[in-house]
CSV table of N, CA, C and O in Angstrom, one decimal:
chain,number,residue,atom,x,y,z
A,1,MET,N,-104.9,165.5,52.4
A,1,MET,CA,-104.3,164.1,52.3
A,1,MET,C,-103.3,164.0,51.4
A,1,MET,O,-103.3,164.6,50.2
A,2,ASP,N,-102.4,163.2,51.7
A,2,ASP,CA,-101.2,163.1,50.7
A,2,ASP,C,-101.5,161.9,49.8
A,2,ASP,O,-102.4,161.2,49.9
A,3,ALA,N,-100.6,161.7,48.9
A,3,ALA,CA,-100.8,160.7,47.8
A,3,ALA,C,-100.7,159.4,48.5
A,3,ALA,O,-101.4,158.4,48.1
A,4,ALA,N,-100.0,159.0,49.4
A,4,ALA,CA,-99.8,157.7,50.0
A,4,ALA,C,-101.1,157.3,50.7
A,4,ALA,O,-101.6,156.1,50.7
A,5,THR,N,-101.7,158.3,51.4
A,5,THR,CA,-102.9,158.1,52.0
A,5,THR,C,-104.0,157.8,51.1
A,5,THR,O,-104.9,157.0,51.3
A,6,LEU,N,-104.1,158.7,50.0
A,6,LEU,CA,-105.1,158.4,49.1
A,6,LEU,C,-104.9,157.1,48.3
A,6,LEU,O,-105.9,156.4,47.9
A,7,GLY,N,-103.7,156.7,48.0
A,7,GLY,CA,-103.4,155.4,47.5
A,7,GLY,C,-104.0,154.3,48.4
A,7,GLY,O,-104.5,153.2,47.9
A,8,ALA,N,-103.6,154.3,49.7
A,8,ALA,CA,-104.1,153.3,50.6
A,8,ALA,C,-105.6,153.2,50.7
A,8,ALA,O,-106.2,152.1,50.7
A,9,VAL,N,-106.2,154.4,50.8
A,9,VAL,CA,-107.8,154.5,50.8
A,9,VAL,C,-108.3,153.9,49.5
A,9,VAL,O,-109.2,153.1,49.6
A,10,GLY,N,-107.8,154.2,48.5
A,10,GLY,CA,-108.2,153.6,47.2
A,10,GLY,C,-108.0,152.1,47.2
A,10,GLY,O,-108.8,151.4,46.6
A,11,THR,N,-106.9,151.7,47.6
A,11,THR,CA,-106.7,150.2,47.6
A,11,THR,C,-107.8,149.5,48.5
A,11,THR,O,-108.3,148.5,48.3
A,12,ILE,N,-108.0,150.2,49.7
A,12,ILE,CA,-109.0,149.6,50.6
A,12,ILE,C,-110.4,149.6,49.9
A,12,ILE,O,-111.1,148.5,50.0
A,13,VAL,N,-110.8,150.6,49.3
A,13,VAL,CA,-112.0,150.8,48.6
A,13,VAL,C,-112.1,149.7,47.5
A,13,VAL,O,-113.1,149.0,47.4
A,14,VAL,N,-111.1,149.6,46.7
A,14,VAL,CA,-111.1,148.6,45.6
A,14,VAL,C,-111.2,147.2,46.1
A,14,VAL,O,-111.9,146.3,45.7
A,15,GLY,N,-110.5,147.0,47.2
A,15,GLY,CA,-110.6,145.7,47.9
A,15,GLY,C,-112.0,145.3,48.4
A,15,GLY,O,-112.5,144.2,48.3
A,16,LEU,N,-112.6,146.3,49.1
A,16,LEU,CA,-113.9,146.1,49.5
A,16,LEU,C,-114.9,145.9,48.4
A,16,LEU,O,-115.8,145.0,48.5
A,17,ALA,N,-114.8,146.6,47.3
A,17,ALA,CA,-115.6,146.5,46.2
A,17,ALA,C,-115.5,145.1,45.6
A,17,ALA,O,-116.4,144.4,45.2
A,18,ALA,N,-114.2,144.6,45.5
A,18,ALA,CA,-114.0,143.2,45.0
A,18,ALA,C,-114.5,142.2,45.9
A,18,ALA,O,-115.2,141.3,45.4
A,19,ALA,N,-114.4,142.4,47.2
A,19,ALA,CA,-114.9,141.4,48.1
A,19,ALA,C,-116.5,141.4,48.0
A,19,ALA,O,-117.1,140.3,47.9
A,20,GLY,N,-117.1,142.6,47.9
A,20,GLY,CA,-118.6,142.7,47.6
A,20,GLY,C,-119.0,142.0,46.4
A,20,GLY,O,-120.0,141.2,46.4
A,21,ALA,N,-118.3,142.3,45.4
A,21,ALA,CA,-118.5,141.6,44.0
A,21,ALA,C,-118.4,140.1,44.2
A,21,ALA,O,-119.3,139.3,43.7
A,22,ALA,N,-117.5,139.6,44.9
A,22,ALA,CA,-117.2,138.2,44.9
A,22,ALA,C,-118.4,137.5,45.8
A,22,ALA,O,-118.9,136.5,45.5
A,23,LEU,N,-118.8,138.2,46.9
A,23,LEU,CA,-119.8,137.8,47.7
A,23,LEU,C,-121.2,137.6,46.9
A,23,LEU,O,-121.8,136.7,47.0
A,24,ILE,N,-121.5,138.7,46.2
A,24,ILE,CA,-122.7,138.7,45.4
A,24,ILE,C,-122.6,137.6,44.3
A,24,ILE,O,-123.5,136.8,44.1
A,25,GLY,N,-121.4,137.4,43.7
A,25,GLY,CA,-121.3,136.4,42.7
A,25,GLY,C,-121.4,135.0,43.2
A,25,GLY,O,-122.0,134.1,42.6
A,26,ASN,N,-120.9,134.9,44.4
A,26,ASN,CA,-120.9,133.5,45.1
A,26,ASN,C,-122.4,133.2,45.4
A,26,ASN,O,-122.9,132.1,45.3
A,27,ARG,N,-123.2,134.2,45.9
A,27,ARG,CA,-124.6,133.9,46.2
A,27,ARG,C,-125.3,133.5,45.0
A,27,ARG,O,-126.2,132.7,45.0
A,28,GLY,N,-125.0,134.3,43.9
A,28,GLY,CA,-125.7,134.0,42.6
A,28,GLY,C,-125.3,132.5,42.2
A,28,GLY,O,-126.2,131.8,41.7
A,29,ALA,N,-124.1,132.1,42.4
A,29,ALA,CA,-123.7,130.7,42.0
A,29,ALA,C,-124.4,129.7,42.8
A,29,ALA,O,-124.8,128.7,42.4
A,30,ASN,N,-124.5,130.0,44.1
A,30,ASN,CA,-125.1,129.1,45.0
A,30,ASN,C,-126.6,128.9,44.6
A,30,ASN,O,-127.1,127.8,44.7
A,31,ALA,N,-127.3,130.0,44.4
A,31,ALA,CA,-128.6,130.0,43.9
A,31,ALA,C,-128.8,129.3,42.7
A,31,ALA,O,-129.8,128.4,42.6
A,32,ALA,N,-127.9,129.4,41.7
A,32,ALA,CA,-128.0,128.7,40.4
A,32,ALA,C,-127.8,127.2,40.7
A,32,ALA,O,-128.5,126.4,40.2
A,33,GLN,N,-126.9,127.0,41.6
A,33,GLN,CA,-126.4,125.5,41.9
A,33,GLN,C,-127.8,124.9,42.6
A,33,GLN,O,-128.1,123.8,42.3
A,34,GLN,N,-128.3,125.5,43.5
A,34,GLN,CA,-129.5,124.9,44.1
A,34,GLN,C,-130.7,124.8,43.2
A,34,GLN,O,-131.4,123.8,43.4
A,35,SER,N,-130.8,125.8,42.4
A,35,SER,CA,-132.0,125.7,41.4
A,35,SER,C,-131.7,124.5,40.5
A,35,SER,O,-132.6,123.7,40.1
A,36,GLY,N,-130.4,124.2,40.0
A,36,GLY,CA,-130.1,123.1,39.3
A,36,GLY,C,-130.4,121.8,40.0
A,36,GLY,O,-130.8,120.8,39.4
A,37,ALA,N,-130.1,121.8,41.3
A,37,ALA,CA,-130.3,120.6,42.2
A,37,ALA,C,-131.7,120.3,42.3
A,37,ALA,O,-132.2,119.2,42.2
A,38,VAL,N,-132.5,121.4,42.5
A,38,VAL,CA,-134.0,121.2,42.6
A,38,VAL,C,-134.6,120.7,41.2
A,38,VAL,O,-135.4,119.7,41.2
A,39,LEU,N,-134.2,121.2,40.1
A,39,LEU,CA,-134.7,120.7,38.9
A,39,LEU,C,-134.3,119.3,38.6
A,39,LEU,O,-135.0,118.6,38.1
A,40,GLY,N,-133.0,119.0,38.9
A,40,GLY,CA,-132.5,117.6,38.8
A,40,GLY,C,-133.3,116.7,39.7
A,40,GLY,O,-133.7,115.6,39.3
A,41,GLY,N,-133.5,117.0,40.9
A,41,GLY,CA,-134.4,116.2,41.8
A,41,GLY,C,-135.8,116.1,41.3
A,41,GLY,O,-136.4,114.9,41.4
A,42,TYR,N,-136.4,117.1,40.7
A,42,TYR,CA,-137.7,117.1,40.2
A,42,TYR,C,-137.8,116.1,39.1
A,42,TYR,O,-138.7,115.3,39.0
A,43,SER,N,-136.8,116.2,38.2
A,43,SER,CA,-136.8,115.2,37.1
A,43,SER,C,-136.6,113.8,37.5
A,43,SER,O,-137.4,113.0,36.9
A,44,THR,N,-135.8,113.6,38.5
A,44,THR,CA,-135.7,112.2,39.1
A,44,THR,C,-137.0,111.7,39.6
A,44,THR,O,-137.4,110.7,39.4
A,45,LEU,N,-137.7,112.6,40.4
A,45,LEU,CA,-139.0,112.3,40.9
A,45,LEU,C,-140.0,112.0,39.9
A,45,LEU,O,-140.7,111.0,40.1
A,46,VAL,N,-140.1,112.8,39.0
A,46,VAL,CA,-141.1,112.5,37.8
A,46,VAL,C,-140.7,111.2,37.2
A,46,VAL,O,-141.6,110.4,36.8
A,47,ASP,N,-139.4,110.8,36.9
A,47,ASP,CA,-139.0,109.6,36.4
A,47,ASP,C,-139.4,108.4,37.2
A,47,ASP,O,-140.0,107.3,36.7
A,48,ASN,N,-139.2,108.5,38.6
A,48,ASN,CA,-139.6,107.5,39.4
A,48,ASN,C,-141.1,107.3,39.5
A,48,ASN,O,-141.6,106.2,39.5
A,49,LEU,N,-141.8,108.3,39.5
A,49,LEU,CA,-143.3,108.3,39.5
A,49,LEU,C,-143.9,107.6,38.2
A,49,LEU,O,-144.7,106.8,38.3
A,50,GLN,N,-143.2,107.9,37.1
A,50,GLN,CA,-143.7,107.4,35.9
A,50,GLN,C,-143.4,105.9,35.8
A,50,GLN,O,-144.2,105.0,35.3
A,51,GLU,N,-142.1,105.4,36.4
A,51,GLU,CA,-141.9,104.0,36.4
A,51,GLU,C,-142.8,103.3,37.4
A,51,GLU,O,-143.3,102.1,37.1
A,52,GLU,N,-143.2,104.0,38.5
A,52,GLU,CA,-144.1,103.3,39.5
A,52,GLU,C,-145.5,103.2,38.8
A,52,GLU,O,-146.2,102.1,38.8
A,53,ARG,N,-146.0,104.2,38.1
A,53,ARG,CA,-147.2,104.2,37.3
A,53,ARG,C,-147.3,103.0,36.4
A,53,ARG,O,-148.2,102.3,36.2
A,54,ASP,N,-146.2,102.9,35.5
A,54,ASP,CA,-146.1,101.8,34.6
A,54,ASP,C,-146.2,100.5,35.2
A,54,ASP,O,-146.8,99.5,34.7
A,55,LYS,N,-145.4,100.4,36.3
A,55,LYS,CA,-145.4,99.0,37.1
A,55,LYS,C,-146.8,98.7,37.6
A,55,LYS,O,-147.3,97.6,37.5
A,56,LEU,N,-147.5,99.6,38.1
A,56,LEU,CA,-148.8,99.5,38.6
A,56,LEU,C,-149.8,99.1,37.4
A,56,LEU,O,-150.7,98.3,37.6
A,57,ALA,N,-149.6,99.8,36.3
A,57,ALA,CA,-150.5,99.5,35.2
A,57,ALA,C,-150.3,98.1,34.7
A,57,ALA,O,-151.2,97.4,34.3
A,58,ARG,N,-149.0,97.6,34.7
A,58,ARG,CA,-148.8,96.2,34.3
A,58,ARG,C,-149.4,95.3,35.3
A,58,ARG,O,-150.1,94.3,35.0
A,59,GLN,N,-149.3,95.5,36.6
A,59,GLN,CA,-149.8,94.6,37.5
A,59,GLN,C,-151.3,94.7,37.5
A,59,GLN,O,-151.9,93.6,37.6
A,60,LEU,N,-152.0,95.8,37.2
A,60,LEU,CA,-153.4,95.9,37.0
A,60,LEU,C,-153.9,95.0,35.8
A,60,LEU,O,-154.9,94.3,35.9
A,61,SER,N,-153.1,95.1,34.7
A,61,SER,CA,-153.4,94.2,33.5
A,61,SER,C,-153.3,92.8,33.9
A,61,SER,O,-154.2,92.0,33.4
A,62,GLU,N,-152.3,92.4,34.6
A,62,GLU,CA,-152.2,91.0,35.0
A,62,GLU,C,-153.4,90.6,35.9
A,62,GLU,O,-153.9,89.5,35.6
A,63,ASN,N,-153.8,91.4,36.8
A,63,ASN,CA,-154.9,91.1,37.6
A,63,ASN,C,-156.2,91.0,36.9
A,63,ASN,O,-157.1,90.2,37.2
A,64,GLU,N,-156.4,91.9,35.8
A,64,GLU,CA,-157.5,91.8,35.1
A,64,GLU,C,-157.7,90.5,34.2
A,64,GLU,O,-158.8,89.8,34.1
A,65,VAL,N,-156.6,89.9,33.8
A,65,VAL,CA,-156.5,88.7,33.2
A,65,VAL,C,-156.8,87.5,34.1
A,65,VAL,O,-157.7,86.7,33.8
A,66,LYS,N,-156.3,87.6,35.4
A,66,LYS,CA,-156.6,86.6,36.3
A,66,LYS,C,-158.0,86.6,36.7
A,66,LYS,O,-158.6,85.5,36.9
A,67,LEU,N,-158.6,87.9,36.9
A,67,LEU,CA,-160.0,88.0,37.3
A,67,LEU,C,-160.9,87.4,36.2
A,67,LEU,O,-161.9,86.7,36.6
A,68,ALA,N,-160.6,87.7,35.0
A,68,ALA,CA,-161.4,87.1,33.8
A,68,ALA,C,-161.5,85.6,33.9
A,68,ALA,O,-162.3,84.9,33.8
A,69,ALA,N,-160.2,85.0,34.2
A,69,ALA,CA,-159.9,83.5,34.3
A,69,ALA,C,-160.8,83.0,35.4
A,69,ALA,O,-161.6,81.9,35.3
A,70,ALA,N,-160.8,83.7,36.5
A,70,ALA,CA,-161.5,83.3,37.7
A,70,ALA,C,-163.1,83.3,37.4
A,70,ALA,O,-163.9,82.4,37.8
A,71,TYR,N,-163.5,84.3,36.7
A,71,TYR,CA,-165.0,84.4,36.4
A,71,TYR,C,-165.3,83.3,35.5
A,71,TYR,O,-166.5,82.7,35.6
A,72,ALA,N,-164.5,83.0,34.5
A,72,ALA,CA,-164.8,81.9,33.5
A,72,ALA,C,-164.9,80.7,34.3
A,72,ALA,O,-165.9,79.8,34.0
A,73,GLU,N,-163.9,80.3,35.2
A,73,GLU,CA,-164.0,79.1,36.0
A,73,GLU,C,-165.3,79.1,36.9
A,73,GLU,O,-165.9,78.0,36.9
A,74,LEU,N,-165.6,80.1,37.3
A,74,LEU,CA,-166.8,80.2,38.2
A,74,LEU,C,-168.0,79.8,37.4
A,74,LEU,O,-169.0,79.1,37.8
A,75,ALA,N,-168.1,80.5,36.2
A,75,ALA,CA,-169.2,80.2,35.3
A,75,ALA,C,-169.3,78.8,35.0
A,75,ALA,O,-170.5,78.1,34.9
A,76,SER,N,-168.1,78.2,34.7
A,76,SER,CA,-168.0,76.7,34.4
A,76,SER,C,-168.6,75.9,35.4
A,76,SER,O,-169.4,74.9,35.3
A,77,GLU,N,-168.2,76.2,36.7
A,77,GLU,CA,-168.5,75.4,37.8
A,77,GLU,C,-170.0,75.6,38.1
A,77,GLU,O,-170.7,74.7,38.5
A,78,ARG,N,-170.5,76.8,37.9
A,78,ARG,CA,-172.0,76.9,38.1
A,78,ARG,C,-172.8,76.2,37.0
A,78,ARG,O,-173.8,75.6,37.3
A,79,ALA,N,-172.3,76.1,35.8
A,79,ALA,CA,-172.9,75.2,34.8
A,79,ALA,C,-173.0,73.8,35.1
A,79,ALA,O,-173.9,73.1,35.0
A,80,ASP,N,-171.7,73.3,35.7
A,80,ASP,CA,-171.5,71.9,36.2
A,80,ASP,C,-172.6,71.7,37.3
A,80,ASP,O,-173.2,70.7,37.4
A,81,LYS,N,-172.7,72.7,38.2
A,81,LYS,CA,-173.5,72.5,39.4
A,81,LYS,C,-175.0,72.6,38.9
A,81,LYS,O,-175.8,71.7,39.5
A,82,ALA,N,-175.3,73.3,38.0
A,82,ALA,CA,-176.8,73.2,37.5
A,82,ALA,C,-177.1,71.9,36.7
A,82,ALA,O,-178.2,71.3,36.9
A,83,ALA,N,-176.1,71.4,36.1
A,83,ALA,CA,-176.2,70.1,35.4
A,83,ALA,C,-176.4,69.0,36.5
A,83,ALA,O,-177.2,68.2,36.3
A,84,LEU,N,-175.6,69.0,37.5
A,84,LEU,CA,-175.8,68.1,38.6
A,84,LEU,C,-177.1,68.2,39.3
A,84,LEU,O,-177.7,67.2,39.7
A,85,GLN,N,-177.5,69.5,39.5
A,85,GLN,CA,-178.8,69.6,40.2
A,85,GLN,C,-179.9,69.0,39.3
A,85,GLN,O,-180.8,68.5,39.9
A,86,GLY,N,-179.9,69.2,38.0
A,86,GLY,CA,-180.8,68.5,37.1
A,86,GLY,C,-180.8,67.0,37.2
A,86,GLY,O,-181.8,66.4,37.3
A,87,GLN,N,-179.6,66.4,37.4
A,87,GLN,CA,-179.4,65.0,37.4
A,87,GLN,C,-180.1,64.5,38.8
A,87,GLN,O,-180.8,63.5,38.8
A,88,ILE,N,-179.9,65.3,39.8
A,88,ILE,CA,-180.3,65.0,41.2
A,88,ILE,C,-182.0,65.0,41.1
A,88,ILE,O,-182.5,64.1,41.6
A,89,THR,N,-182.4,66.0,40.4
A,89,THR,CA,-184.0,66.1,40.4
A,89,THR,C,-184.4,65.0,39.6
A,89,THR,O,-185.4,64.4,40.0
A,90,ALA,N,-183.8,64.6,38.4
A,90,ALA,CA,-184.4,63.5,37.6
A,90,ALA,C,-184.2,62.2,38.4
A,90,ALA,O,-185.2,61.4,38.3
A,91,LEU,N,-183.1,62.0,39.0
A,91,LEU,CA,-183.0,60.7,39.9
A,91,LEU,C,-184.0,60.7,41.0
A,91,LEU,O,-184.5,59.5,41.3
A,92,THR,N,-184.2,61.7,41.7
A,92,THR,CA,-185.2,61.6,42.8
A,92,THR,C,-186.6,61.5,42.3
A,92,THR,O,-187.3,60.7,42.9
A,93,THR,N,-186.9,62.0,41.2
A,93,THR,CA,-188.2,61.8,40.5
A,93,THR,C,-188.4,60.3,40.1
A,93,THR,O,-189.4,59.7,40.4
A,94,GLU,N,-187.3,59.7,39.5
A,94,GLU,CA,-187.2,58.4,39.2
A,94,GLU,C,-187.4,57.5,40.4
A,94,GLU,O,-188.2,56.5,40.4
A,95,ASN,N,-186.7,57.8,41.6
A,95,ASN,CA,-186.8,57.0,42.6
A,95,ASN,C,-188.1,57.0,43.3
A,95,ASN,O,-188.7,56.0,43.7
A,96,THR,N,-188.7,58.1,43.3
A,96,THR,CA,-190.2,58.2,43.7
A,96,THR,C,-191.1,57.4,42.9
A,96,THR,O,-192.0,56.7,43.5
A,97,ARG,N,-191.0,57.5,41.6
A,97,ARG,CA,-191.8,56.7,40.8
A,97,ARG,C,-191.6,55.3,40.9
A,97,ARG,O,-192.5,54.4,41.1
A,98,LEU,N,-190.3,54.9,41.1
A,98,LEU,CA,-190.0,53.4,41.3
A,98,LEU,C,-190.6,52.9,42.6
A,98,LEU,O,-191.2,51.7,42.7
A,99,ARG,N,-190.4,53.7,43.7
A,99,ARG,CA,-191.1,53.3,45.0
A,99,ARG,C,-192.5,53.2,44.9
A,99,ARG,O,-193.1,52.3,45.5
A,100,GLY,N,-193.2,54.0,44.1
A,100,GLY,CA,-194.7,54.0,43.9
A,100,GLY,C,-195.0,52.6,43.2
A,100,GLY,O,-196.0,51.9,43.5
A,101,GLN,N,-194.2,52.3,42.2
A,101,GLN,CA,-194.5,51.1,41.5
A,101,GLN,C,-194.3,49.9,42.4
A,101,GLN,O,-195.0,48.9,42.3
A,102,ILE,N,-193.1,49.8,43.2
A,102,ILE,CA,-192.9,48.7,44.1
A,102,ILE,C,-194.2,48.5,45.1
A,102,ILE,O,-194.6,47.4,45.3
A,103,ALA,N,-194.7,49.7,45.6
A,103,ALA,CA,-195.7,49.6,46.6
A,103,ALA,C,-197.0,49.2,45.7
A,103,ALA,O,-197.8,48.4,46.4
A,104,GLU,N,-197.3,49.5,44.5
A,104,GLU,CA,-198.4,49.0,43.8
A,104,GLU,C,-198.3,47.6,43.6
A,104,GLU,O,-199.4,46.9,43.4
A,105,LEU,N,-197.1,47.0,43.4
A,105,LEU,CA,-197.0,45.6,43.2
A,105,LEU,C,-196.9,44.8,44.5
A,105,LEU,O,-196.7,43.5,44.5
A,106,GLY,N,-197.2,45.5,45.6
A,106,GLY,CA,-197.3,44.7,46.9
A,106,GLY,C,-195.9,44.6,47.7
A,106,GLY,O,-195.8,43.8,48.5
A,107,GLY,N,-195.0,45.2,47.1
A,107,GLY,CA,-193.7,45.2,47.8
A,107,GLY,C,-193.5,46.4,48.9
A,107,GLY,O,-194.3,47.3,49.0
A,108,GLN,N,-192.5,46.2,49.6
A,108,GLN,CA,-192.2,47.2,50.4
A,108,GLN,C,-191.0,48.0,50.0
A,108,GLN,O,-189.9,47.5,49.9
A,109,PRO,N,-191.2,49.3,49.6
A,109,PRO,CA,-190.2,50.2,49.2
A,109,PRO,C,-189.2,50.5,50.3
A,109,PRO,O,-189.6,50.7,51.4
A,110,THR,N,-187.9,50.4,49.9
A,110,THR,CA,-186.9,50.7,50.9
A,110,THR,C,-186.3,52.1,50.9
A,110,THR,O,-186.5,52.8,49.8
């Protein structure tokens, strides 16, 4: 082989080596870029999940307050109902006693 042929073959070999190195470097860059995108996406997902968790915790807290108020109102209404039931019982007993007295006095209870 003469010097020109060797120079041409050398140039081709160097060109192929450079192309191979560029291809490998490009793949490495793409992999790093995809890895960065995945990590960035993961971070965003974690942030979104934490925000959603905090929002649900606030809503749960508000619901607990409303539930406690509803139980208090129910207890109050039950106490009122018990008091009314006591009045009804007392008035019914009183009416029965009065009807009995009217009948003893010769009247007609209504």
